Amino acid sequence: TSIGVVLVHGGPLALGKIATEADAILDAWYPGLEGGGAVADVLFGKYNPAGRAAVTSYLRTSDLPAMGDTNLYPNNGSKGITYRYFTGDVQYPFGHGLSYTDFEYSELTSQAGQQACAGFNISVKVANVGGRNGDEVVQVYVKYKNASSPVPNIRLVDFKRVFLARGCAVNLSFNISPRTYATIPVSHGDAAEEDIYEDRRYIEKGLLGIFVGGGQPKFYDAGLWIGVEIFETVKLTTCSQSN
């Protein structure tokens, strides 16, 4: 006998054995007055789901920082917090979601290299190679490969939800703004003398990795990587002044 679980809740849950012993989990969150009908449509196959997790579901609360600790990076025994900084194992990652059909990614392209303030465009082909019509949530993540300052594991910089009939494909384009991959250098000066209102964000010279897929790169095997070389290091405010 197959067991399906419907979750109705308002925040991350410690699922425990539910995650390992249930055959399927439908996360309804707070579905509203029409939620019962919507859940039934998904369970009985009338509607093909395409939701994505808006938060990270952690395996253990002991991996998380203490209440009141606002340091997002791993520290003092914690493994960090949120998909950007967490270094431990997760139950379900931010951006995760399943479908009754399958999608294929191909032909990921970008501009070869860019001046720091220019930003750049990428394009990708997404095809529905499964047996049913459905929506796909195409997610774009970036990461500096060799940043000189601490940076997130990855950063979601854009996404698009597209409907694809079975057997159909679409070419999608994304414009990646410098603001989405700017870094903040580590301060070694006197904190008392720093202007806390100063915009210290930089666009850093180096290789920027870009991932496109239906989830995070660590958890979505069908996605694609490409690299864009940034040719110079400048302050982000310089980019604002030049535009």
mmCIF file of C-alpha atoms in Angstrom:
data_model
loop_
_atom_site.group_PDB
_atom_site.id
_atom_site.type_symbol
_atom_site.label_atom_id
_atom_site.label_comp_id
_atom_site.label_asym_id
_atom_site.label_seq_id
_atom_site.Cartn_x
_atom_site.Cartn_y
_atom_site.Cartn_z
ATOM 1 C CA THR A 1 0.000 0.000 0.000
ATOM 2 C CA SER A 2 1.319 3.417 -0.967
ATOM 3 C CA ILE A 3 1.195 6.208 1.585
ATOM 4 C CA GLY A 4 0.853 9.855 0.592
ATOM 5 C CA VAL A 5 1.174 12.734 3.058
ATOM 6 C CA VAL A 6 -0.368 16.188 2.669
ATOM 7 C CA LEU A 7 1.300 18.911 4.736
ATOM 8 C CA VAL A 8 -0.714 21.970 5.803
ATOM 9 C CA HIS A 9 1.469 24.408 7.745
ATOM 10 C CA GLY A 10 2.989 27.874 7.896
ATOM 11 C CA GLY A 11 6.735 27.292 8.208
ATOM 12 C CA PRO A 12 9.531 24.695 7.965
ATOM 13 C CA LEU A 13 8.787 21.348 9.626
ATOM 14 C CA ALA A 14 10.941 18.637 11.185
ATOM 15 C CA LEU A 15 9.530 15.775 9.130
ATOM 16 C CA GLY A 16 11.507 12.918 10.658
ATOM 17 C CA LYS A 17 10.342 9.503 9.417
ATOM 18 C CA ILE A 18 7.637 11.035 7.235
ATOM 19 C CA ALA A 19 10.291 12.029 4.709
ATOM 20 C CA THR A 20 11.784 8.546 4.508
ATOM 21 C CA GLU A 21 8.724 6.322 4.878
ATOM 22 C CA ALA A 22 6.050 8.141 2.858
ATOM 23 C CA ASP A 23 5.790 7.330 -0.841
ATOM 24 C CA ALA A 24 4.858 10.905 -1.720
ATOM 25 C CA ILE A 25 4.546 14.245 0.066
ATOM 26 C CA LEU A 26 2.367 17.108 -1.144
ATOM 27 C CA ASP A 27 3.243 20.379 0.571
ATOM 28 C CA ALA A 28 0.104 22.542 0.615
ATOM 29 C CA TRP A 29 1.259 25.209 3.097
ATOM 30 C CA TYR A 30 -1.837 27.347 3.839
ATOM 31 C CA PRO A 31 -3.925 26.588 0.742
ATOM 32 C CA GLY A 32 -6.958 28.789 1.515
ATOM 33 C CA LEU A 33 -10.663 28.139 0.993
ATOM 34 C CA GLU A 34 -10.157 26.360 -2.324
ATOM 35 C CA GLY A 35 -7.279 24.294 -0.964
ATOM 36 C CA GLY A 36 -9.237 21.054 -0.640
ATOM 37 C CA GLY A 37 -10.147 21.030 -4.311
ATOM 38 C CA ALA A 38 -6.618 22.001 -5.350
ATOM 39 C CA VAL A 39 -5.085 19.209 -3.273
ATOM 40 C CA ALA A 40 -7.566 16.688 -4.717
ATOM 41 C CA ASP A 41 -6.724 17.782 -8.276
ATOM 42 C CA VAL A 42 -3.032 17.084 -7.657
ATOM 43 C CA LEU A 43 -3.555 13.785 -5.822
ATOM 44 C CA PHE A 44 -5.839 12.369 -8.517
ATOM 45 C CA GLY A 45 -3.736 13.595 -11.432
ATOM 46 C CA LYS A 46 -6.046 16.285 -12.784
ATOM 47 C CA TYR A 47 -3.394 18.961 -12.220
ATOM 48 C CA ASN A 48 0.360 18.597 -12.691
ATOM 49 C CA PRO A 49 2.100 20.347 -9.738
ATOM 50 C CA ALA A 50 5.017 22.730 -10.239
ATOM 51 C CA GLY A 51 5.498 24.399 -6.847
ATOM 52 C CA ARG A 52 8.976 25.013 -5.456
ATOM 53 C CA ALA A 53 10.099 25.117 -1.829
ATOM 54 C CA ALA A 54 10.442 28.702 -0.636
ATOM 55 C CA VAL A 55 12.498 27.663 2.413
ATOM 56 C CA THR A 56 15.063 25.018 3.338
ATOM 57 C CA SER A 57 13.868 21.957 5.266
ATOM 58 C CA TYR A 58 16.705 21.029 7.614
ATOM 59 C CA LEU A 59 17.478 17.541 8.879
ATOM 60 C CA ARG A 60 18.422 18.553 12.415
ATOM 61 C CA THR A 61 17.777 21.663 14.470
ATOM 62 C CA SER A 62 21.123 21.049 16.166
ATOM 63 C CA ASP A 63 22.820 22.114 12.914
ATOM 64 C CA LEU A 64 21.315 25.598 13.169
ATOM 65 C CA PRO A 65 22.648 28.616 15.067
ATOM 66 C CA ALA A 66 21.237 29.510 18.459
ATOM 67 C CA MET A 67 18.233 31.815 18.659
ATOM 68 C CA GLY A 68 19.426 35.398 18.420
ATOM 69 C CA ASP A 69 22.587 34.518 16.483
ATOM 70 C CA THR A 70 22.365 36.663 13.350
ATOM 71 C CA ASN A 71 25.548 35.366 11.719
ATOM 72 C CA LEU A 72 24.401 33.587 8.569
ATOM 73 C CA TYR A 73 27.768 31.952 7.882
ATOM 74 C CA PRO A 74 28.850 28.792 9.761
ATOM 75 C CA ASN A 75 30.266 29.738 13.171
ATOM 76 C CA ASN A 76 30.514 28.529 16.787
ATOM 77 C CA GLY A 77 29.448 25.000 15.893
ATOM 78 C CA SER A 78 26.509 26.007 13.679
ATOM 79 C CA LYS A 79 26.491 25.083 9.999
ATOM 80 C CA GLY A 80 25.061 28.409 8.890
ATOM 81 C CA ILE A 81 21.507 29.082 7.799
ATOM 82 C CA THR A 82 19.476 29.510 4.569
ATOM 83 C CA TYR A 83 20.393 27.916 1.260
ATOM 84 C CA ARG A 84 23.041 30.575 0.674
ATOM 85 C CA TYR A 85 25.207 29.735 3.683
ATOM 86 C CA PHE A 86 24.192 26.359 5.147
ATOM 87 C CA THR A 87 26.899 23.666 4.856
ATOM 88 C CA GLY A 88 25.108 20.653 6.357
ATOM 89 C CA ASP A 89 22.749 18.059 4.899
ATOM 90 C CA VAL A 90 19.140 19.056 4.265
ATOM 91 C CA GLN A 91 15.844 17.172 4.067
ATOM 92 C CA TYR A 92 14.578 19.223 1.147
ATOM 93 C CA PRO A 93 16.465 22.184 -0.354
ATOM 94 C CA PHE A 94 15.197 25.635 -1.186
ATOM 95 C CA GLY A 95 13.861 25.576 -4.769
ATOM 96 C CA HIS A 96 12.997 21.857 -4.707
ATOM 97 C CA GLY A 97 9.860 20.550 -6.371
ATOM 98 C CA LEU A 98 8.668 17.605 -8.477
ATOM 99 C CA SER A 99 6.399 17.170 -11.478
ATOM 100 C CA TYR A 100 4.429 14.391 -13.174
ATOM 101 C CA THR A 101 6.510 15.004 -16.302
ATOM 102 C CA ASP A 102 10.212 15.424 -17.108
ATOM 103 C CA PHE A 103 12.171 18.379 -18.474
ATOM 104 C CA GLU A 104 15.456 18.536 -20.336
ATOM 105 C CA TYR A 105 17.922 21.453 -20.471
ATOM 106 C CA SER A 106 20.281 22.142 -23.374
ATOM 107 C CA GLU A 107 22.046 24.847 -25.388
ATOM 108 C CA LEU A 108 23.039 27.054 -22.447
ATOM 109 C CA THR A 109 24.959 30.034 -23.832
ATOM 110 C CA SER A 110 26.282 33.348 -22.517
ATOM 111 C CA GLN A 111 28.377 36.277 -23.644
ATOM 112 C CA ALA A 112 32.037 35.304 -23.568
ATOM 113 C CA GLY A 113 33.228 37.899 -21.056
ATOM 114 C CA GLN A 114 32.150 41.222 -19.649
ATOM 115 C CA GLN A 115 33.279 44.492 -18.185
ATOM 116 C CA ALA A 116 32.223 44.645 -14.566
ATOM 117 C CA CYS A 117 29.336 47.093 -14.933
ATOM 118 C CA ALA A 118 27.858 45.636 -18.098
ATOM 119 C CA GLY A 119 25.933 42.656 -16.792
ATOM 120 C CA PHE A 120 25.266 39.927 -19.324
ATOM 121 C CA ASN A 121 22.622 37.773 -20.977
ATOM 122 C CA ILE A 122 22.253 33.998 -20.963
ATOM 123 C CA SER A 123 19.902 31.760 -22.907
ATOM 124 C CA VAL A 124 18.840 28.141 -22.504
ATOM 125 C CA LYS A 125 16.547 25.641 -24.207
ATOM 126 C CA VAL A 126 14.036 23.785 -22.019
ATOM 127 C CA ALA A 127 12.046 20.835 -23.367
ATOM 128 C CA ASN A 128 9.185 18.779 -21.912
ATOM 129 C CA VAL A 129 10.343 15.227 -22.636
ATOM 130 C CA GLY A 130 7.765 13.497 -20.419
ATOM 131 C CA GLY A 131 4.266 12.259 -21.076
ATOM 132 C CA ARG A 132 2.197 15.129 -19.676
ATOM 133 C CA ASN A 133 1.755 18.869 -20.096
ATOM 134 C CA GLY A 134 3.247 20.861 -17.236
ATOM 135 C CA ASP A 135 4.945 23.958 -15.854
ATOM 136 C CA GLU A 136 8.663 24.149 -15.178
ATOM 137 C CA VAL A 137 10.285 26.669 -12.836
ATOM 138 C CA VAL A 138 13.616 27.513 -14.475
ATOM 139 C CA GLN A 139 16.062 28.784 -11.851
ATOM 140 C CA VAL A 140 19.325 30.690 -12.373
ATOM 141 C CA TYR A 141 22.037 30.555 -9.697
ATOM 142 C CA VAL A 142 25.473 32.204 -9.631
ATOM 143 C CA LYS A 143 28.685 31.688 -7.656
ATOM 144 C CA TYR A 144 32.135 33.253 -7.798
ATOM 145 C CA LYS A 145 34.637 30.439 -8.295
ATOM 146 C CA ASN A 146 37.578 32.091 -6.512
ATOM 147 C CA ALA A 147 36.294 35.138 -4.659
ATOM 148 C CA SER A 148 38.707 37.050 -2.426
ATOM 149 C CA SER A 149 35.957 37.637 0.173
ATOM 150 C CA PRO A 150 33.443 35.225 1.736
ATOM 151 C CA VAL A 151 30.531 34.661 -0.635
ATOM 152 C CA PRO A 152 27.356 32.555 -0.438
ATOM 153 C CA ASN A 153 27.428 28.931 -1.558
ATOM 154 C CA ILE A 154 25.181 29.997 -4.432
ATOM 155 C CA ARG A 155 22.740 32.830 -5.112
ATOM 156 C CA LEU A 156 19.397 32.665 -6.907
ATOM 157 C CA VAL A 157 19.439 35.636 -9.292
ATOM 158 C CA ASP A 158 16.398 34.968 -11.510
ATOM 159 C CA PHE A 159 13.717 32.438 -12.362
ATOM 160 C CA LYS A 160 10.855 31.969 -14.814
ATOM 161 C CA ARG A 161 7.840 29.682 -14.659
ATOM 162 C CA VAL A 162 6.885 28.402 -18.119
ATOM 163 C CA PHE A 163 4.152 26.087 -19.394
ATOM 164 C CA LEU A 164 5.256 23.401 -21.832
ATOM 165 C CA ALA A 165 2.989 20.919 -23.567
ATOM 166 C CA ARG A 166 4.481 17.444 -23.826
ATOM 167 C CA GLY A 167 7.004 17.211 -26.641
ATOM 168 C CA CYS A 168 7.418 20.995 -26.833
ATOM 169 C CA ALA A 169 10.438 23.184 -26.110
ATOM 170 C CA VAL A 170 11.143 26.868 -25.535
ATOM 171 C CA ASN A 171 14.216 29.114 -25.608
ATOM 172 C CA LEU A 172 14.469 31.385 -22.570
ATOM 173 C CA SER A 173 16.673 34.438 -22.019
ATOM 174 C CA PHE A 174 17.779 36.009 -18.742
ATOM 175 C CA ASN A 175 19.530 39.324 -18.116
ATOM 176 C CA ILE A 176 21.938 39.049 -15.176
ATOM 177 C CA SER A 177 22.501 42.375 -13.419
ATOM 178 C CA PRO A 178 25.822 43.156 -11.657
ATOM 179 C CA ARG A 179 23.848 43.875 -8.468
ATOM 180 C CA THR A 180 22.972 40.178 -8.180
ATOM 181 C CA TYR A 181 26.565 38.935 -7.957
ATOM 182 C CA ALA A 182 28.274 41.817 -6.142
ATOM 183 C CA THR A 183 30.491 40.903 -3.180
ATOM 184 C CA ILE A 184 31.307 42.693 0.080
ATOM 185 C CA PRO A 185 34.999 42.718 1.107
ATOM 186 C CA VAL A 186 36.069 41.755 4.596
ATOM 187 C CA SER A 187 36.788 44.808 6.727
ATOM 188 C CA HIS A 188 40.101 44.986 8.568
ATOM 189 C CA GLY A 189 39.757 48.559 9.819
ATOM 190 C CA ASP A 190 38.353 50.134 12.935
ATOM 191 C CA ALA A 191 34.624 49.416 12.964
ATOM 192 C CA ALA A 192 34.014 52.579 14.998
ATOM 193 C CA GLU A 193 35.426 54.690 12.175
ATOM 194 C CA GLU A 194 33.483 53.001 9.367
ATOM 195 C CA ASP A 195 30.450 54.568 7.742
ATOM 196 C CA ILE A 196 27.776 51.925 8.229
ATOM 197 C CA TYR A 197 25.728 53.524 5.450
ATOM 198 C CA GLU A 198 28.486 53.304 2.842
ATOM 199 C CA ASP A 199 27.724 50.953 -0.036
ATOM 200 C CA ARG A 200 30.771 48.669 0.055
ATOM 201 C CA ARG A 201 29.649 46.224 -2.611
ATOM 202 C CA TYR A 202 32.103 45.358 -5.366
ATOM 203 C CA ILE A 203 31.974 43.603 -8.703
ATOM 204 C CA GLU A 204 35.027 41.370 -8.537
ATOM 205 C CA LYS A 205 37.305 40.332 -11.359
ATOM 206 C CA GLY A 206 37.270 36.580 -11.954
ATOM 207 C CA LEU A 207 35.226 33.620 -13.125
ATOM 208 C CA LEU A 208 31.519 33.653 -12.322
ATOM 209 C CA GLY A 209 29.806 30.270 -12.469
ATOM 210 C CA ILE A 210 26.194 30.219 -13.684
ATOM 211 C CA PHE A 211 23.839 27.282 -13.187
ATOM 212 C CA VAL A 212 20.442 26.899 -14.874
ATOM 213 C CA GLY A 213 17.996 24.132 -13.942
ATOM 214 C CA GLY A 214 14.845 23.144 -12.115
ATOM 215 C CA GLY A 215 16.493 23.402 -8.681
ATOM 216 C CA GLN A 216 19.786 24.058 -6.916
ATOM 217 C CA PRO A 217 22.906 22.646 -8.609
ATOM 218 C CA LYS A 218 23.723 20.322 -5.708
ATOM 219 C CA PHE A 219 20.292 18.701 -5.885
ATOM 220 C CA TYR A 220 19.260 18.923 -9.551
ATOM 221 C CA ASP A 221 21.324 16.722 -11.863
ATOM 222 C CA ALA A 222 19.682 17.743 -15.147
ATOM 223 C CA GLY A 223 20.822 21.382 -14.992
ATOM 224 C CA LEU A 224 23.706 23.037 -16.822
ATOM 225 C CA TRP A 225 26.762 25.097 -15.801
ATOM 226 C CA ILE A 226 28.539 27.815 -17.764
ATOM 227 C CA GLY A 227 31.219 30.346 -16.837
ATOM 228 C CA VAL A 228 31.484 34.082 -17.521
ATOM 229 C CA GLU A 229 34.758 35.935 -17.042
ATOM 230 C CA ILE A 230 34.521 39.349 -15.362
ATOM 231 C CA PHE A 231 37.443 41.482 -16.577
ATOM 232 C CA GLU A 232 37.835 44.087 -13.817
ATOM 233 C CA THR A 233 37.105 44.914 -10.183
ATOM 234 C CA VAL A 234 35.017 48.041 -9.488
ATOM 235 C CA LYS A 235 32.685 49.376 -6.818
ATOM 236 C CA LEU A 236 29.022 48.806 -7.567
ATOM 237 C CA THR A 237 28.324 52.511 -7.017
ATOM 238 C CA THR A 238 30.622 53.206 -9.974
ATOM 239 C CA CYS A 239 28.303 51.149 -12.151
ATOM 240 C CA SER A 240 25.290 53.185 -10.952
ATOM 241 C CA GLN A 241 27.046 56.442 -11.801
ATOM 242 C CA SER A 242 27.996 55.287 -15.287
ATOM 243 C CA ASN A 243 24.486 54.142 -16.250
#
